[in-house]
PDB file of C-alpha atoms in Angstrom:
ATOM      1  CA  ALA A  34      29.240-142.888  83.437  1.00 46.00           C
ATOM      2  CA  GLY A  35      30.148-144.548  79.181  1.00 47.00           C
ATOM      3  CA  ASN A  36      26.145-145.097  79.282  1.00 46.00           C
ATOM      4  CA  TYR A  37      24.821-142.245  79.848  1.00 48.00           C
ATOM      5  CA  ALA A  38      25.739-140.853  76.797  1.00 46.00           C
ATOM      6  CA  PHE A  39      23.469-143.931  75.082  1.00 45.00           C
ATOM      7  CA  GLN A  40      20.090-143.589  77.409  1.00 43.00           C
ATOM      8  CA  ALA A  41      17.051-144.887  75.239  1.00 37.00           C
ATOM      9  CA  GLN A  42      15.632-141.645  72.957  1.00 42.00           C
ATOM     10  CA  PRO A  43      13.034-141.680  71.361  1.00 41.00           C
ATOM     11  CA  MET A  44      14.443-143.699  68.526  1.00 39.00           C
ATOM     12  CA  GLY A  45      17.566-145.959  67.978  1.00 39.00           C
ATOM     13  CA  PHE A  46      16.376-148.826  70.237  1.00 36.00           C
ATOM     14  CA  PRO A  47      14.068-151.851  69.312  1.00 39.00           C
ATOM     15  CA  GLY A  48      11.147-151.649  71.247  1.00 40.00           C
ATOM     16  CA  ALA A  49      11.281-147.989  71.870  1.00 39.00           C
ATOM     17  CA  PRO A  50       8.439-145.789  71.075  1.00 41.00           C
ATOM     18  CA  ALA A  51       9.129-144.559  67.364  1.00 44.00           C
ATOM     19  CA  VAL A  52       9.129-141.244  66.752  1.00 45.00           C
ATOM     20  CA  PRO A  53       5.891-139.411  65.903  1.00 46.00           C
ATOM     21  CA  PRO A  54       5.984-138.244  62.261  1.00 43.00           C
ATOM     22  CA  VAL A  55       6.167-134.479  61.354  1.00 45.00           C
ATOM     23  CA  GLN A  56       3.056-133.486  60.339  1.00 47.00           C
ATOM     24  CA  ASN A  57       3.983-129.673  59.072  1.00 55.00           C
ATOM     25  CA  GLN A  58       6.264-128.524  55.939  1.00 58.00           C
ATOM     26  CA  PRO A  59       9.484-126.890  56.553  1.00 64.00           C
ATOM     27  CA  ILE A  60       9.144-123.516  57.286  1.00 66.00           C
ATOM     28  CA  MET A  61      10.467-120.267  54.857  1.00 64.00           C
ATOM     29  CA  GLN A  62      11.654-117.587  56.606  1.00 66.00           C
ATOM     30  CA  GLY A  63      13.447-114.520  54.373  1.00 63.00           C
ATOM     31  CA  GLY A  64      14.254-117.384  51.896  1.00 71.00           C
ATOM     32  CA  THR A  65      15.915-119.974  54.465  1.00 81.00           C
ATOM     33  CA  ILE A  66      14.112-123.189  54.943  1.00 90.00           C
ATOM     34  CA  TRP A  67      13.934-124.126  58.678  1.00 92.00           C
ATOM     35  CA  MET A  68      13.495-127.641  59.340  1.00 93.00           C
ATOM     36  CA  PRO A  69      10.251-128.406  60.485  1.00 91.00           C
ATOM     37  CA  ILE A  70       9.132-127.923  64.454  1.00 87.00           C
ATOM     38  CA  PRO A  71       9.354-132.159  65.786  1.00 88.00           C
ATOM     39  CA  PRO A  72       6.695-132.831  68.399  1.00 88.00           C
ATOM     40  CA  SER A  73       7.453-132.712  71.961  1.00 85.00           C
ATOM     41  CA  PHE A  74       9.281-135.216  74.139  1.00 84.00           C
ATOM     42  CA  PRO A  75       9.808-136.283  77.761  1.00 85.00           C
ATOM     43  CA  ASN A  76      12.783-134.844  80.158  1.00 87.00           C
ATOM     44  CA  CYS A  77      14.079-133.452  76.145  1.00 94.00           C
ATOM     45  CA  PRO A  78      14.906-130.049  76.946  1.00 94.00           C
ATOM     46  CA  PRO A  79      12.737-126.846  75.542  1.00 93.00           C
ATOM     47  CA  GLY A  80      14.479-126.517  71.917  1.00 94.00           C
ATOM     48  CA  LEU A  81      16.118-129.373  71.380  1.00 96.00           C
ATOM     49  CA  GLU A  82      13.945-132.032  70.277  1.00 95.00           C
ATOM     50  CA  TYR A  83      15.203-131.302  66.144  1.00 95.00           C
ATOM     51  CA  LEU A  84      18.285-132.998  67.779  1.00 96.00           C
ATOM     52  CA  THR A  85      16.399-136.353  68.312  1.00 94.00           C
ATOM     53  CA  GLN A  86      15.511-136.649  64.652  1.00 93.00           C
ATOM     54  CA  ILE A  87      19.049-135.571  63.173  1.00 96.00           C
ATOM     55  CA  ASP A  88      22.180-137.981  63.298  1.00 96.00           C
ATOM     56  CA  GLN A  89      24.821-135.355  61.312  1.00 95.00           C
ATOM     57  CA  ILE A  90      25.109-131.520  62.158  1.00 96.00           C
ATOM     58  CA  LEU A  91      26.197-128.806  58.625  1.00 95.00           C
ATOM     59  CA  ILE A  92      27.732-125.309  60.214  1.00 94.00           C
ATOM     60  CA  HIS A  93      27.927-123.198  57.742  1.00 92.00           C
ATOM     61  CA  GLN A  94      30.087-119.761  58.970  1.00 86.00           C
ATOM     62  CA  GLN A  95      28.621-117.081  57.788  1.00 78.00           C
ATOM     63  CA  LEU A  96      31.319-114.605  55.591  1.00 66.00           C
ATOM     64  CA  GLU A  97      31.915-110.618  57.207  1.00 56.00           C
ATOM     65  CA  LEU A  98      32.208-108.364  54.961  1.00 49.00           C
ATOM     66  CA  LEU A  99      33.554-105.791  57.731  1.00 46.00           C
ATOM     67  CA  GLU A 100      35.896-108.886  57.947  1.00 48.00           C
ATOM     68  CA  ILE A 101      37.105-109.037  55.011  1.00 42.00           C
ATOM     69  CA  VAL A 102      38.290-105.286  54.314  1.00 45.00           C
ATOM     70  CA  THR A 103      39.594-104.283  57.343  1.00 43.00           C
ATOM     71  CA  GLY A 104      40.557-107.522  58.861  1.00 45.00           C
ATOM     72  CA  PHE A 105      39.419-106.711  62.427  1.00 45.00           C
ATOM     73  CA  GLU A 106      37.562-109.646  63.583  1.00 51.00           C
ATOM     74  CA  THR A 107      34.091-109.244  63.770  1.00 60.00           C
ATOM     75  CA  GLU A 108      31.286-111.635  65.256  1.00 69.00           C
ATOM     76  CA  ASN A 109      30.694-114.806  64.035  1.00 82.00           C
ATOM     77  CA  LYS A 110      27.761-115.914  63.061  1.00 90.00           C
ATOM     78  CA  TYR A 111      26.428-119.794  62.082  1.00 93.00           C
ATOM     79  CA  GLU A 112      23.642-121.355  60.733  1.00 94.00           C
ATOM     80  CA  LEU A 113      23.449-125.107  61.485  1.00 96.00           C
ATOM     81  CA  LYS A 114      21.723-127.443  59.210  1.00 95.00           C
ATOM     82  CA  ASN A 115      20.858-131.134  58.905  1.00 95.00           C
ATOM     83  CA  ALA A 116      21.749-133.192  55.827  1.00 93.00           C
ATOM     84  CA  LEU A 117      18.637-132.126  53.540  1.00 93.00           C
ATOM     85  CA  GLY A 118      20.076-127.976  54.018  1.00 92.00           C
ATOM     86  CA  GLN A 119      16.891-127.157  56.556  1.00 94.00           C
ATOM     87  CA  ARG A 120      18.357-124.825  59.074  1.00 95.00           C
ATOM     88  CA  VAL A 121      18.031-126.538  62.782  1.00 96.00           C
ATOM     89  CA  TYR A 122      19.349-123.654  64.363  1.00 97.00           C
ATOM     90  CA  PHE A 123      21.082-120.439  64.253  1.00 95.00           C
ATOM     91  CA  ALA A 124      23.476-119.253  66.255  1.00 95.00           C
ATOM     92  CA  ALA A 125      25.561-115.960  66.932  1.00 92.00           C
ATOM     93  CA  GLU A 126      28.727-115.255  68.836  1.00 87.00           C
ATOM     94  CA  ASP A 127      28.551-112.209  71.891  1.00 82.00           C
ATOM     95  CA  THR A 128      32.097-110.700  72.686  1.00 68.00           C
ATOM     96  CA  TYR A 129      33.400-107.167  72.790  1.00 57.00           C
ATOM     97  CA  PHE A 130      35.065-106.115  69.820  1.00 55.00           C
ATOM     98  CA  CYS A 131      38.326-105.185  71.951  1.00 59.00           C
ATOM     99  CA  THR A 132      38.119-109.254  73.445  1.00 56.00           C
ATOM    100  CA  ARG A 133      38.021-110.787  69.424  1.00 52.00           C
ATOM    101  CA  ASN A 134      40.665-108.318  68.510  1.00 60.00           C
ATOM    102  CA  CYS A 135      43.176-108.775  71.409  1.00 64.00           C
ATOM    103  CA  CYS A 136      42.710-111.821  72.890  1.00 61.00           C
ATOM    104  CA  GLY A 137      42.240-114.085  69.334  1.00 60.00           C
ATOM    105  CA  PRO A 138      41.722-117.854  68.921  1.00 64.00           C
ATOM    106  CA  SER A 139      41.713-117.792  72.988  1.00 67.00           C
ATOM    107  CA  ARG A 140      39.484-114.897  73.757  1.00 73.00           C
ATOM    108  CA  PRO A 141      35.738-115.320  76.017  1.00 83.00           C
ATOM    109  CA  PHE A 142      32.932-115.642  74.433  1.00 87.00           C
ATOM    110  CA  THR A 143      29.331-116.414  74.610  1.00 92.00           C
ATOM    111  CA  ILE A 144      27.163-118.686  71.899  1.00 94.00           C
ATOM    112  CA  ARG A 145      24.111-118.072  71.617  1.00 96.00           C
ATOM    113  CA  ILE A 146      22.098-120.479  69.569  1.00 97.00           C
ATOM    114  CA  ILE A 147      18.672-119.815  68.886  1.00 95.00           C
ATOM    115  CA  ASP A 148      15.630-122.214  66.992  1.00 94.00           C
ATOM    116  CA  ASN A 149      13.197-121.520  64.334  1.00 88.00           C
ATOM    117  CA  LEU A 150      10.555-119.653  66.679  1.00 89.00           C
ATOM    118  CA  GLY A 151      13.569-117.451  67.586  1.00 91.00           C
ATOM    119  CA  ARG A 152      14.059-119.120  71.502  1.00 94.00           C
ATOM    120  CA  GLU A 153      17.227-118.808  72.548  1.00 96.00           C
ATOM    121  CA  VAL A 154      17.917-122.803  73.186  1.00 97.00           C
ATOM    122  CA  ILE A 155      21.218-123.498  74.237  1.00 98.00           C
ATOM    123  CA  THR A 156      23.891-121.626  75.393  1.00 98.00           C
ATOM    124  CA  LEU A 157      27.708-121.656  75.572  1.00 97.00           C
ATOM    125  CA  GLN A 158      30.002-120.369  77.705  1.00 95.00           C
ATOM    126  CA  ARG A 159      33.503-119.625  77.473  1.00 91.00           C
ATOM    127  CA  PRO A 160      36.488-118.328  80.239  1.00 88.00           C
ATOM    128  CA  LEU A 161      39.092-116.913  79.837  1.00 79.00           C
ATOM    129  CA  ARG A 162      41.575-119.675  79.630  1.00 71.00           C
ATOM    130  CA  CYS A 163      44.789-121.073  78.767  1.00 66.00           C
ATOM    131  CA  SER A 164      45.711-122.571  75.156  1.00 60.00           C
ATOM    132  CA  SER A 165      49.808-123.332  75.589  1.00 58.00           C
ATOM    133  CA  CYS A 166      50.700-126.543  75.631  1.00 56.00           C
ATOM    134  CA  CYS A 167      53.403-125.713  77.634  1.00 58.00           C
ATOM    135  CA  CYS A 168      50.965-124.081  80.477  1.00 64.00           C
ATOM    136  CA  PRO A 169      49.275-127.733  81.776  1.00 68.00           C
ATOM    137  CA  CYS A 170      46.549-126.085  83.740  1.00 70.00           C
ATOM    138  CA  CYS A 171      43.959-123.562  82.949  1.00 71.00           C
ATOM    139  CA  LEU A 172      43.329-125.588  80.103  1.00 86.00           C
ATOM    140  CA  GLN A 173      40.425-124.177  77.633  1.00 88.00           C
ATOM    141  CA  GLU A 174      36.688-124.842  78.674  1.00 93.00           C
ATOM    142  CA  VAL A 175      32.993-124.707  77.336  1.00 96.00           C
ATOM    143  CA  GLU A 176      29.787-124.745  79.604  1.00 97.00           C
ATOM    144  CA  VAL A 177      26.556-125.880  77.411  1.00 98.00           C
ATOM    145  CA  GLN A 178      23.535-124.813  78.764  1.00 98.00           C
ATOM    146  CA  ALA A 179      20.138-126.026  77.249  1.00 97.00           C
ATOM    147  CA  PRO A 180      18.301-123.874  77.818  1.00 95.00           C
ATOM    148  CA  PRO A 181      19.838-121.130  79.624  1.00 96.00           C
ATOM    149  CA  GLY A 182      21.136-121.023  82.959  1.00 96.00           C
ATOM    150  CA  THR A 183      20.561-125.283  83.103  1.00 97.00           C
ATOM    151  CA  THR A 184      24.071-126.723  81.998  1.00 98.00           C
ATOM    152  CA  VAL A 185      23.535-129.903  80.512  1.00 98.00           C
ATOM    153  CA  GLY A 186      27.316-130.894  80.458  1.00 98.00           C
ATOM    154  CA  TYR A 187      31.587-129.396  79.605  1.00 98.00           C
ATOM    155  CA  VAL A 188      33.998-129.717  76.983  1.00 97.00           C
ATOM    156  CA  VAL A 189      37.117-129.202  78.206  1.00 95.00           C
ATOM    157  CA  GLN A 190      40.522-129.006  76.639  1.00 92.00           C
ATOM    158  CA  ASN A 191      43.108-132.024  77.661  1.00 92.00           C
ATOM    159  CA  TRP A 192      46.828-131.765  77.549  1.00 86.00           C
ATOM    160  CA  HIS A 193      48.916-133.184  75.392  1.00 84.00           C
ATOM    161  CA  ALA A 194      52.322-132.467  74.167  1.00 79.00           C
ATOM    162  CA  CYS A 195      50.727-132.360  70.098  1.00 82.00           C
ATOM    163  CA  LEU A 196      47.527-133.136  69.737  1.00 87.00           C
ATOM    164  CA  PRO A 197      44.430-131.599  70.393  1.00 89.00           C
ATOM    165  CA  LYS A 198      42.711-133.575  72.903  1.00 93.00           C
ATOM    166  CA  PHE A 199      39.339-132.929  74.648  1.00 96.00           C
ATOM    167  CA  THR A 200      37.122-134.286  76.569  1.00 97.00           C
ATOM    168  CA  ILE A 201      32.727-134.531  76.216  1.00 98.00           C
ATOM    169  CA  GLN A 202      31.613-134.346  80.312  1.00 98.00           C
ATOM    170  CA  ASP A 203      27.634-134.531  81.831  1.00 97.00           C
ATOM    171  CA  GLU A 204      26.482-131.647  83.870  1.00 97.00           C
ATOM    172  CA  LYS A 205      28.176-133.614  87.107  1.00 96.00           C
ATOM    173  CA  LYS A 206      31.672-133.333  85.502  1.00 96.00           C
ATOM    174  CA  MET A 207      31.657-137.485  84.625  1.00 97.00           C
ATOM    175  CA  ASP A 208      33.523-137.537  81.590  1.00 97.00           C
ATOM    176  CA  ILE A 209      31.156-139.554  78.818  1.00 97.00           C
ATOM    177  CA  LEU A 210      33.196-138.847  75.211  1.00 97.00           C
ATOM    178  CA  LYS A 211      36.785-138.152  74.103  1.00 97.00           C
ATOM    179  CA  ILE A 212      37.281-135.918  71.068  1.00 97.00           C
ATOM    180  CA  ALA A 213      41.147-136.903  69.441  1.00 94.00           C
ATOM    181  CA  GLY A 214      42.063-134.489  66.736  1.00 90.00           C
ATOM    182  CA  PRO A 215      45.341-134.751  64.378  1.00 89.00           C
ATOM    183  CA  CYS A 216      49.222-133.665  65.360  1.00 80.00           C
ATOM    184  CA  VAL A 217      48.827-131.214  61.863  1.00 72.00           C
ATOM    185  CA  VAL A 218      45.722-129.593  61.914  1.00 69.00           C
ATOM    186  CA  CYS A 219      46.022-127.589  59.523  1.00 65.00           C
ATOM    187  CA  SER A 220      45.406-129.397  55.662  1.00 58.00           C
ATOM    188  CA  CYS A 221      45.052-128.559  51.931  1.00 66.00           C
ATOM    189  CA  CYS A 222      42.416-129.937  49.793  1.00 67.00           C
ATOM    190  CA  GLU A 223      41.602-132.229  52.513  1.00 79.00           C
ATOM    191  CA  ASP A 224      39.043-132.370  55.763  1.00 83.00           C
ATOM    192  CA  VAL A 225      40.996-132.369  58.987  1.00 90.00           C
ATOM    193  CA  ASN A 226      39.119-134.674  61.288  1.00 93.00           C
ATOM    194  CA  PHE A 227      38.372-134.764  64.908  1.00 95.00           C
ATOM    195  CA  GLU A 228      37.515-138.319  66.101  1.00 96.00           C
ATOM    196  CA  VAL A 229      34.715-138.478  69.106  1.00 97.00           C
ATOM    197  CA  LYS A 230      35.906-142.013  71.165  1.00 97.00           C
ATOM    198  CA  SER A 231      33.913-143.658  73.841  1.00 96.00           C
ATOM    199  CA  VAL A 232      35.890-143.074  77.371  1.00 96.00           C
ATOM    200  CA  ASP A 233      38.132-145.610  76.811  1.00 94.00           C
ATOM    201  CA  GLU A 234      38.902-144.466  73.082  1.00 93.00           C
ATOM    202  CA  THR A 235      38.445-147.888  71.492  1.00 93.00           C
ATOM    203  CA  CYS A 236      35.254-146.968  70.260  1.00 95.00           C
ATOM    204  CA  THR A 237      34.602-144.428  67.513  1.00 95.00           C
ATOM    205  CA  VAL A 238      31.316-143.152  68.114  1.00 95.00           C
ATOM    206  CA  GLY A 239      31.035-140.045  66.001  1.00 96.00           C
ATOM    207  CA  ARG A 240      33.175-137.382  64.592  1.00 96.00           C
ATOM    208  CA  ILE A 241      33.238-133.209  63.927  1.00 96.00           C
ATOM    209  CA  SER A 242      35.172-132.028  60.822  1.00 93.00           C
ATOM    210  CA  LYS A 243      36.542-129.406  59.572  1.00 88.00           C
ATOM    211  CA  GLN A 244      35.778-129.216  55.848  1.00 78.00           C
ATOM    212  CA  TRP A 245      38.000-127.867  53.174  1.00 69.00           C
ATOM    213  CA  THR A 246      36.649-124.904  51.358  1.00 58.00           C
ATOM    214  CA  GLY A 247      39.014-124.062  49.037  1.00 50.00           C
ATOM    215  CA  PHE A 248      41.938-122.371  48.110  1.00 46.00           C
ATOM    216  CA  VAL A 249      40.233-118.419  48.163  1.00 41.00           C
ATOM    217  CA  LYS A 250      38.217-118.693  51.212  1.00 47.00           C
ATOM    218  CA  GLU A 251      40.822-120.606  52.918  1.00 44.00           C
ATOM    219  CA  ALA A 252      43.308-118.081  52.566  1.00 43.00           C
ATOM    220  CA  PHE A 253      41.249-114.894  52.653  1.00 42.00           C
ATOM    221  CA  THR A 254      38.717-115.273  55.360  1.00 43.00           C
ATOM    222  CA  ASP A 255      38.168-117.306  58.632  1.00 49.00           C
ATOM    223  CA  ALA A 256      34.821-118.022  57.619  1.00 56.00           C
ATOM    224  CA  ASP A 257      34.816-122.377  57.474  1.00 74.00           C
ATOM    225  CA  ASN A 258      32.450-125.215  56.851  1.00 89.00           C
ATOM    226  CA  PHE A 259      32.458-128.188  59.834  1.00 93.00           C
ATOM    227  CA  GLY A 260      30.320-131.389  60.115  1.00 94.00           C
ATOM    228  CA  ILE A 261      29.229-133.030  62.674  1.00 97.00           C
ATOM    229  CA  THR A 262      28.171-136.363  63.149  1.00 97.00           C
ATOM    230  CA  PHE A 263      26.666-138.675  66.254  1.00 97.00           C
ATOM    231  CA  PRO A 264      24.865-141.679  66.907  1.00 96.00           C
ATOM    232  CA  ILE A 265      20.955-140.754  66.684  1.00 95.00           C
ATOM    233  CA  ASP A 266      20.380-142.556  69.472  1.00 94.00           C
ATOM    234  CA  LEU A 267      23.084-140.482  71.556  1.00 96.00           C
ATOM    235  CA  ASP A 268      21.791-139.135  74.207  1.00 96.00           C
ATOM    236  CA  VAL A 269      20.237-135.454  73.040  1.00 96.00           C
ATOM    237  CA  LYS A 270      22.005-133.519  76.050  1.00 97.00           C
ATOM    238  CA  MET A 271      24.989-135.079  74.545  1.00 97.00           C
ATOM    239  CA  LYS A 272      24.504-133.943  71.111  1.00 97.00           C
ATOM    240  CA  ALA A 273      23.897-130.114  72.037  1.00 98.00           C
ATOM    241  CA  VAL A 274      27.196-130.937  74.619  1.00 98.00           C
ATOM    242  CA  MET A 275      29.126-131.676  70.703  1.00 98.00           C
ATOM    243  CA  ILE A 276      27.822-128.750  69.172  1.00 97.00           C
ATOM    244  CA  GLY A 277      29.420-126.741  71.877  1.00 97.00           C
ATOM    245  CA  ALA A 278      32.757-128.993  71.459  1.00 97.00           C
ATOM    246  CA  CYS A 279      32.785-127.751  67.912  1.00 95.00           C
ATOM    247  CA  PHE A 280      32.804-123.818  68.627  1.00 94.00           C
ATOM    248  CA  LEU A 281      35.429-124.608  71.256  1.00 93.00           C
ATOM    249  CA  ILE A 282      37.357-126.241  68.408  1.00 91.00           C
ATOM    250  CA  VAL A 283      36.153-123.787  65.778  1.00 86.00           C
ATOM    251  CA  SER A 284      37.341-121.009  68.202  1.00 84.00           C
ATOM    252  CA  LEU A 285      40.385-122.862  69.552  1.00 83.00           C
ATOM    253  CA  LEU A 286      42.271-124.321  66.381  1.00 80.00           C
ATOM    254  CA  PHE A 287      40.471-122.325  62.968  1.00 75.00           C
ATOM    255  CA  THR A 288      40.683-118.357  63.771  1.00 66.00           C
ATOM    256  CA  ASN A 289      42.927-116.593  62.061  1.00 52.00           C
ATOM    257  CA  ILE A 290      44.184-113.689  64.232  1.00 43.00           C
TER     258      ILE A 290
END
């Protein structure tokens, strides 16, 4: 299981075939620059080819005017960008009004992630579960599907008295990576980092960071910025599951209601 996350990709290993250069230019849609469409690769779920070429993703939650004015939680929308600022994916939450405003951070959700062709390439399913450290059973879980209907992995919350901890699993629920955050996730003027480690937690392989966005934005909105870093040769399915882990952390620990 420990080697699963680092199966050979089309890049990153000596002797592995090089990634063909992307010939087309970035796509402009409505003023947004999209990442060029990469070539397809064997055994890569459709739409995840983008992830073979990047080692970090920046996630920007869009500001919702109705939410700022009324205080009611609206369906969240996010831009997922590469290090050049090009949009890789767009993500949108699919939940009911009552669910969002009654269940708060523990609410179930479906998040649909689409590429620049308008295809839904990743689906995140989070059922309604407990989140209290006093209740070690039935903790939070997200199922990651890529493409929709095909499970590629899970993110499960681990019980701990004071630390936010999670496990990334493959489609057979075998442990692949661990995630550990700080005891206090509310921090002023600095980022909050969640370290992604090997199963035995001896090696750090990546990071999920909640980025400080300034006093005004932090105080009056929950429109946050997050960053995900991972090895460029990490299995593309596990990169998708790390995106799911970021969204679970966003909704569980950084939702205001």
